[in-house]
Amino acid sequence: MVDTRLQGRDLLHRWEGNPAITAEDIPFRVNTVFNGTPVATEDGVYLLLRVEGQRGYSFFALARSSDGLHFSIDEKPVMLPANEGPFALYEKKGIEDPRITVIDGVCYVMYTAVGDCGPRIALAKTHDYVNYERIALVSEPGNKDGILFPRKIHGRYARLDRPIGLGRGNIWVSYSPDLVNWGDSEVVITPRPGYWDNFRVGASITPIETEQGWLEIYHGVKMTSAGPIYRMGVVLLDLDDPSKVIKRGDQPILSPREEYERIGDIGNVCFACGAVLSGNGDMKIYYGAADTSICIATCTLDQILKDGF
Ligand code: BMA
């Protein structure tokens, strides 16, 4: 049988049921839902959703699914911006783009705290996906897309993030002994002039450990006269030293083409916030489309490693 994924323009295959979740599926009034991060639980796949309320700021809701495709959404939001304590000032304009990583059985969520001084990365944890305990604000402003690695590297926690330097976004790696204090930061990848990721790059999913290295699906932004285009690409990082790039795909693996990716509050956006890998190597990648819905794309890990580079 011919594998159509190699014939189309995209390596990933869009789920026929896309968009998987829209504002109409949320049991309370919202503006949009997008950029949800998945976690595989004993009860199926849960997705922590970024929901933008009617007032304009974002918060998180929980979606549950037995098959990873069809979701039902909890009646109430599960995490709202802090309105008191040390996080309140920095979450005044909302909480965005959560990324779940499970390390040693503990479910952590790195997210973007948005305040008057700009976006910074924050860390929380949960034992039931409904209650979230904030741990720390872990970056200065001007940083987004913080994502923990799923295990320590040489005895330290590690994360990818996206500080803005000279107006352009690069992916960096940093290390921590305790998840609170971070340092030894090094740049991992930068935008490539002339390419589909010429303007900004940022980590998108929790790195997946493979025999060849850490597989990271990232978002690359091309700036055009009609505005930015957000696509997904792949990079493979050294298992011992993730600042070392083993290889980086020349081409994106998914680009906005469908109407639900082209048209929305911010058009031309495919923005992944996580993936679920099954034992047989099948992957479901969850992405926000046009900042207006949540979509699902599939592939196998082998195919990404073979044809994504
Ligand atoms: C990024 C983030 C994402 C958003 C994307 C496209 O900078 O803010 O939340 O989906 O832009 O608008």
Short mmCIF file of C-alpha atoms and ligand atoms in Angstrom, two decimals:
data_model
loop_
_atom_site.label_atom_id
_atom_site.label_comp_id
_atom_site.label_asym_id
_atom_site.label_seq_id
_atom_site.Cartn_x
_atom_site.Cartn_y
_atom_site.Cartn_z
CA MET A 1 0.00 0.00 0.00
CA VAL A 2 1.26 3.45 -0.86
CA ASP A 3 2.05 5.54 2.18
CA THR A 4 0.30 8.79 1.42
CA ARG A 5 2.18 10.63 4.15
CA LEU A 6 5.25 10.61 1.95
CA GLN A 7 3.35 12.01 -0.99
CA GLY A 8 1.64 14.99 0.57
CA ARG A 9 3.41 18.12 1.61
CA ASP A 10 3.39 17.20 5.29
CA LEU A 11 5.06 14.28 7.02
CA LEU A 12 2.43 14.25 9.77
CA HIS A 13 -1.05 12.96 9.04
CA ARG A 14 -3.96 15.12 10.20
CA TRP A 15 -6.68 13.33 12.12
CA GLU A 16 -9.88 13.24 10.04
CA GLY A 17 -11.86 14.50 13.06
CA ASN A 18 -9.93 17.78 13.30
CA PRO A 19 -10.46 20.18 14.90
CA ALA A 20 -10.62 17.91 17.93
CA ILE A 21 -11.66 20.58 20.44
CA THR A 22 -13.17 24.00 19.79
CA ALA A 23 -14.63 26.73 21.99
CA GLU A 24 -18.09 25.15 21.50
CA ASP A 25 -16.88 22.01 23.34
CA ILE A 26 -15.98 23.94 26.49
CA PRO A 27 -18.80 23.83 29.04
CA PHE A 28 -18.47 27.53 29.92
CA ARG A 29 -18.20 30.66 27.76
CA VAL A 30 -14.73 31.14 26.31
CA ASN A 31 -13.17 32.93 23.39
CA THR A 32 -10.89 30.15 22.14
CA VAL A 33 -9.14 26.94 23.16
CA PHE A 34 -5.71 25.98 21.85
CA ASN A 35 -2.19 24.76 22.74
CA GLY A 36 -3.14 21.80 24.94
CA THR A 37 -0.55 19.52 26.53
CA PRO A 38 -1.24 15.77 26.86
CA VAL A 39 -0.40 13.22 29.53
CA ALA A 40 -1.00 9.47 29.30
CA THR A 41 -2.78 8.30 32.47
CA GLU A 42 -4.25 4.98 33.63
CA ASP A 43 -7.62 6.37 32.56
CA GLY A 44 -6.58 7.44 29.08
CA VAL A 45 -5.16 10.66 27.70
CA TYR A 46 -5.73 13.89 29.60
CA LEU A 47 -5.13 17.21 27.92
CA LEU A 48 -4.44 20.36 29.88
CA LEU A 49 -5.95 23.02 27.64
CA ARG A 50 -5.09 26.65 27.25
CA VAL A 51 -8.40 28.43 27.20
CA GLU A 52 -8.68 32.12 26.43
CA GLY A 53 -11.62 33.60 28.29
CA GLN A 54 -13.88 36.33 26.99
CA ARG A 55 -11.95 38.95 28.94
CA GLY A 56 -8.86 38.15 26.89
CA TYR A 57 -6.53 36.37 29.29
CA SER A 58 -5.77 32.64 29.32
CA PHE A 59 -6.14 29.91 31.93
CA PHE A 60 -6.26 26.11 31.95
CA ALA A 61 -9.05 23.53 31.66
CA LEU A 62 -8.89 19.73 31.63
CA ALA A 63 -10.04 17.41 28.85
CA ARG A 64 -10.26 13.61 29.26
CA SER A 65 -10.34 10.90 26.64
CA SER A 66 -10.21 7.12 26.55
CA ASP A 67 -8.86 6.96 22.97
CA GLY A 68 -6.75 10.14 22.80
CA LEU A 69 -9.03 11.49 20.07
CA HIS A 70 -12.48 12.20 21.52
CA PHE A 71 -12.46 14.39 24.62
CA SER A 72 -14.88 15.56 27.24
CA ILE A 73 -14.06 18.67 29.21
CA ASP A 74 -14.37 19.22 32.96
CA GLU A 75 -17.14 21.58 34.05
CA LYS A 76 -14.79 24.14 35.64
CA PRO A 77 -11.29 25.49 34.84
CA VAL A 78 -8.54 23.65 36.75
CA MET A 79 -5.95 26.45 37.01
CA LEU A 80 -6.55 30.19 36.99
CA PRO A 81 -3.97 33.00 37.15
CA ALA A 82 -2.92 33.55 40.78
CA ASN A 83 -4.72 36.46 42.39
CA GLU A 84 -2.59 36.57 45.53
CA GLY A 85 0.91 35.63 46.62
CA PRO A 86 4.21 35.91 44.75
CA PHE A 87 2.82 34.70 41.39
CA ALA A 88 -0.06 37.20 41.17
CA LEU A 89 1.95 40.12 39.77
CA TYR A 90 3.45 37.91 37.08
CA GLU A 91 0.20 36.21 36.07
CA LYS A 92 -1.88 39.38 35.85
CA LYS A 93 -2.38 38.88 32.11
CA GLY A 94 -2.88 35.15 32.25
CA ILE A 95 -1.22 31.76 32.13
CA GLU A 96 -0.42 30.22 28.73
CA ASP A 97 0.98 27.29 26.80
CA PRO A 98 1.34 24.56 29.47
CA ARG A 99 3.74 21.66 28.87
CA ILE A 100 3.46 18.53 31.00
CA THR A 101 6.47 16.35 31.80
CA VAL A 102 6.34 13.36 34.14
CA ILE A 103 9.62 12.82 36.01
CA ASP A 104 9.92 9.89 38.42
CA GLY A 105 6.13 9.63 38.61
CA VAL A 106 5.58 13.32 39.40
CA CYS A 107 3.55 15.35 36.91
CA TYR A 108 5.09 18.80 36.35
CA VAL A 109 3.67 21.63 34.27
CA MET A 110 5.86 24.37 32.87
CA TYR A 111 3.81 27.29 31.62
CA THR A 112 4.13 30.90 30.61
CA ALA A 113 3.15 33.45 33.25
CA VAL A 114 2.17 36.72 31.58
CA GLY A 115 2.37 39.97 33.52
CA ASP A 116 3.06 43.66 32.93
CA CYS A 117 6.80 43.00 32.63
CA GLY A 118 6.39 40.36 29.91
CA PRO A 119 6.23 36.56 29.76
CA ARG A 120 8.24 34.39 32.12
CA ILE A 121 8.38 30.66 32.72
CA ALA A 122 6.69 29.18 35.78
CA LEU A 123 6.55 25.66 37.18
CA ALA A 124 3.75 23.81 38.98
CA LYS A 125 2.97 20.21 39.81
CA THR A 126 -0.18 18.14 40.20
CA HIS A 127 -1.10 14.74 41.58
CA ASP A 128 -4.63 14.58 40.13
CA TYR A 129 -4.55 16.94 37.10
CA VAL A 130 -7.22 19.05 38.80
CA ASN A 131 -5.28 20.72 41.62
CA TYR A 132 -2.03 22.52 40.81
CA GLU A 133 0.65 23.52 43.30
CA ARG A 134 2.90 26.32 42.09
CA ILE A 135 6.61 25.64 42.66
CA ALA A 136 8.48 28.69 41.35
CA LEU A 137 8.88 31.34 38.69
CA VAL A 138 11.94 30.01 36.92
CA SER A 139 12.98 32.70 34.44
CA GLU A 140 13.17 36.43 34.01
CA PRO A 141 10.78 38.11 31.55
CA GLY A 142 11.29 37.64 27.82
CA ASN A 143 11.19 33.86 28.04
CA LYS A 144 8.56 31.30 26.91
CA ASP A 145 8.24 27.68 25.84
CA GLY A 146 9.89 26.18 28.92
CA ILE A 147 9.79 22.37 28.77
CA LEU A 148 11.36 19.90 31.20
CA PHE A 149 13.26 16.84 29.98
CA PRO A 150 11.64 13.61 31.25
CA ARG A 151 14.72 12.59 33.25
CA LYS A 152 17.75 14.12 34.89
CA ILE A 153 20.89 14.48 32.79
CA HIS A 154 24.11 13.87 34.73
CA GLY A 155 22.20 14.24 38.00
CA ARG A 156 20.47 17.52 37.18
CA TYR A 157 17.05 18.46 35.89
CA ALA A 158 17.18 19.96 32.42
CA ARG A 159 14.87 22.20 30.43
CA LEU A 160 14.55 23.79 27.02
CA ASP A 161 13.31 27.36 26.77
CA ARG A 162 13.08 30.29 24.40
CA PRO A 163 14.59 33.58 25.57
CA ILE A 164 14.32 36.43 23.09
CA GLY A 165 17.69 37.79 22.04
CA LEU A 166 17.95 40.72 19.61
CA GLY A 167 14.23 40.30 18.82
CA ARG A 168 14.70 36.73 17.63
CA GLY A 169 13.86 33.61 19.59
CA ASN A 170 16.38 30.80 20.06
CA ILE A 171 16.08 27.47 21.86
CA TRP A 172 18.34 27.17 24.91
CA VAL A 173 19.03 24.41 27.43
CA SER A 174 19.50 25.03 31.18
CA TYR A 175 20.10 22.81 34.20
CA SER A 176 18.95 22.74 37.81
CA PRO A 177 19.69 20.74 40.96
CA ASP A 178 16.23 21.40 42.43
CA LEU A 179 13.87 22.64 39.64
CA VAL A 180 13.98 26.14 41.19
CA ASN A 181 17.48 27.45 40.52
CA TRP A 182 18.58 27.24 36.90
CA GLY A 183 21.86 27.90 35.15
CA ASP A 184 24.67 26.69 32.90
CA SER A 185 22.50 27.87 30.00
CA GLU A 186 23.61 27.22 26.44
CA VAL A 187 22.07 27.93 23.09
CA VAL A 188 20.79 24.88 21.18
CA ILE A 189 19.35 26.13 17.86
CA THR A 190 18.78 29.51 16.26
CA PRO A 191 16.61 30.67 13.35
CA ARG A 192 18.05 29.86 9.91
CA PRO A 193 18.16 32.73 7.41
CA GLY A 194 16.35 31.82 4.21
CA TYR A 195 14.51 28.85 5.77
CA TRP A 196 10.94 28.23 6.95
CA ASP A 197 12.22 28.90 10.51
CA ASN A 198 14.05 32.15 9.72
CA PHE A 199 12.56 34.34 12.47
CA ARG A 200 11.98 32.42 15.71
CA VAL A 201 12.33 28.90 17.02
CA GLY A 202 10.95 27.50 20.27
CA ALA A 203 10.64 24.08 21.89
CA SER A 204 7.18 22.54 21.48
CA ILE A 205 6.99 19.06 23.04
CA THR A 206 8.66 17.27 25.93
CA PRO A 207 11.82 15.79 24.39
CA ILE A 208 11.45 12.10 23.51
CA GLU A 209 14.41 9.87 24.36
CA THR A 210 15.41 7.66 21.42
CA GLU A 211 18.49 5.55 20.74
CA GLN A 212 19.65 8.24 18.35
CA GLY A 213 19.24 11.14 20.76
CA TRP A 214 16.55 13.43 22.21
CA LEU A 215 13.90 14.02 19.57
CA GLU A 216 12.43 17.51 19.88
CA ILE A 217 9.52 18.75 17.81
CA TYR A 218 9.87 22.52 17.77
CA HIS A 219 8.01 25.42 16.23
CA GLY A 220 9.70 27.54 13.64
CA VAL A 221 8.38 30.93 12.61
CA LYS A 222 8.89 32.47 9.21
CA MET A 223 8.24 36.20 9.04
CA THR A 224 6.48 37.22 5.83
CA SER A 225 4.97 40.43 4.50
CA ALA A 226 1.58 39.00 5.57
CA GLY A 227 2.75 38.18 9.11
CA PRO A 228 4.28 35.11 10.76
CA ILE A 229 3.75 31.46 9.76
CA TYR A 230 4.17 28.89 12.57
CA ARG A 231 5.27 25.42 11.44
CA MET A 232 6.57 22.29 13.17
CA GLY A 233 10.06 20.93 12.67
CA VAL A 234 12.38 18.37 14.22
CA VAL A 235 15.81 18.34 15.79
CA LEU A 236 17.79 15.52 17.40
CA LEU A 237 19.95 16.42 20.41
CA ASP A 238 22.78 14.55 22.08
CA LEU A 239 21.54 12.43 25.00
CA ASP A 240 24.42 13.45 27.28
CA ASP A 241 24.70 17.07 26.19
CA PRO A 242 21.50 18.42 24.62
CA SER A 243 23.25 21.64 23.57
CA LYS A 244 24.84 19.48 20.85
CA VAL A 245 22.68 19.12 17.75
CA ILE A 246 23.04 15.73 16.08
CA LYS A 247 20.79 16.68 13.17
CA ARG A 248 18.07 19.13 12.30
CA GLY A 249 15.37 18.64 9.68
CA ASP A 250 15.62 20.90 6.65
CA GLN A 251 11.88 20.81 6.08
CA PRO A 252 8.91 21.31 8.40
CA ILE A 253 6.87 18.22 9.31
CA LEU A 254 3.56 20.11 9.46
CA SER A 255 2.61 23.49 7.99
CA PRO A 256 -0.69 25.40 8.13
CA ARG A 257 -2.76 24.37 5.11
CA GLU A 258 -6.27 23.47 6.28
CA GLU A 259 -8.82 26.19 6.83
CA TYR A 260 -8.80 25.59 10.60
CA GLU A 261 -5.03 26.26 10.60
CA ARG A 262 -5.21 29.23 8.23
CA ILE A 263 -8.13 31.11 9.74
CA GLY A 264 -8.67 31.99 13.38
CA ASP A 265 -7.69 34.57 15.97
CA ILE A 266 -4.09 34.26 14.72
CA GLY A 267 -4.00 32.65 11.29
CA ASN A 268 -1.32 30.37 9.85
CA VAL A 269 -0.41 28.68 13.12
CA CYS A 270 0.35 25.01 13.87
CA PHE A 271 1.73 25.09 17.42
CA ALA A 272 2.34 21.78 19.22
CA CYS A 273 2.41 21.54 23.00
CA GLY A 274 2.96 17.81 23.41
CA ALA A 275 2.78 14.29 22.03
CA VAL A 276 1.78 10.86 23.27
CA LEU A 277 3.90 7.92 22.19
CA SER A 278 2.31 4.44 22.34
CA GLY A 279 4.25 1.26 23.01
CA ASN A 280 4.05 0.34 19.31
CA GLY A 281 5.71 3.60 18.24
CA ASP A 282 2.52 5.41 17.12
CA MET A 283 2.54 9.08 17.98
CA LYS A 284 -0.28 11.53 18.47
CA ILE A 285 0.85 15.13 18.37
CA TYR A 286 -1.50 17.72 19.87
CA TYR A 287 -1.35 21.19 18.41
CA GLY A 288 -3.14 24.49 18.51
CA ALA A 289 -4.49 25.58 15.12
CA ALA A 290 -4.74 29.31 14.37
CA ASP A 291 -4.91 29.97 18.13
CA THR A 292 -8.55 28.88 17.84
CA SER A 293 -8.81 25.08 18.21
CA ILE A 294 -6.94 21.95 19.24
CA CYS A 295 -5.99 19.50 16.53
CA ILE A 296 -4.29 16.11 16.36
CA ALA A 297 -1.69 14.83 13.93
CA THR A 298 -0.28 11.32 13.80
CA CYS A 299 2.92 9.62 12.69
CA THR A 300 5.20 6.88 13.91
CA LEU A 301 8.38 7.62 15.79
CA ASP A 302 10.31 5.59 13.22
CA GLN A 303 8.94 7.61 10.37
CA ILE A 304 9.86 10.91 12.00
CA LEU A 305 13.38 9.63 12.65
CA LYS A 306 13.71 8.26 9.11
CA ASP A 307 11.95 10.88 6.97
CA GLY A 308 11.88 13.98 9.16
CA PHE A 309 15.58 14.68 8.64
C1 BMA B 1 3.48 32.17 20.40
C2 BMA B 1 2.74 31.82 21.65
C3 BMA B 1 1.64 30.83 21.38
C4 BMA B 1 0.82 31.17 20.16
C5 BMA B 1 1.73 31.51 18.99
C6 BMA B 1 0.96 31.91 17.75
O1 BMA B 1 4.36 33.21 20.62
O2 BMA B 1 2.20 32.97 22.21
O3 BMA B 1 0.78 30.80 22.49
O4 BMA B 1 0.04 30.05 19.82
O5 BMA B 1 2.59 32.56 19.38
O6 BMA B 1 0.16 33.06 17.97
#
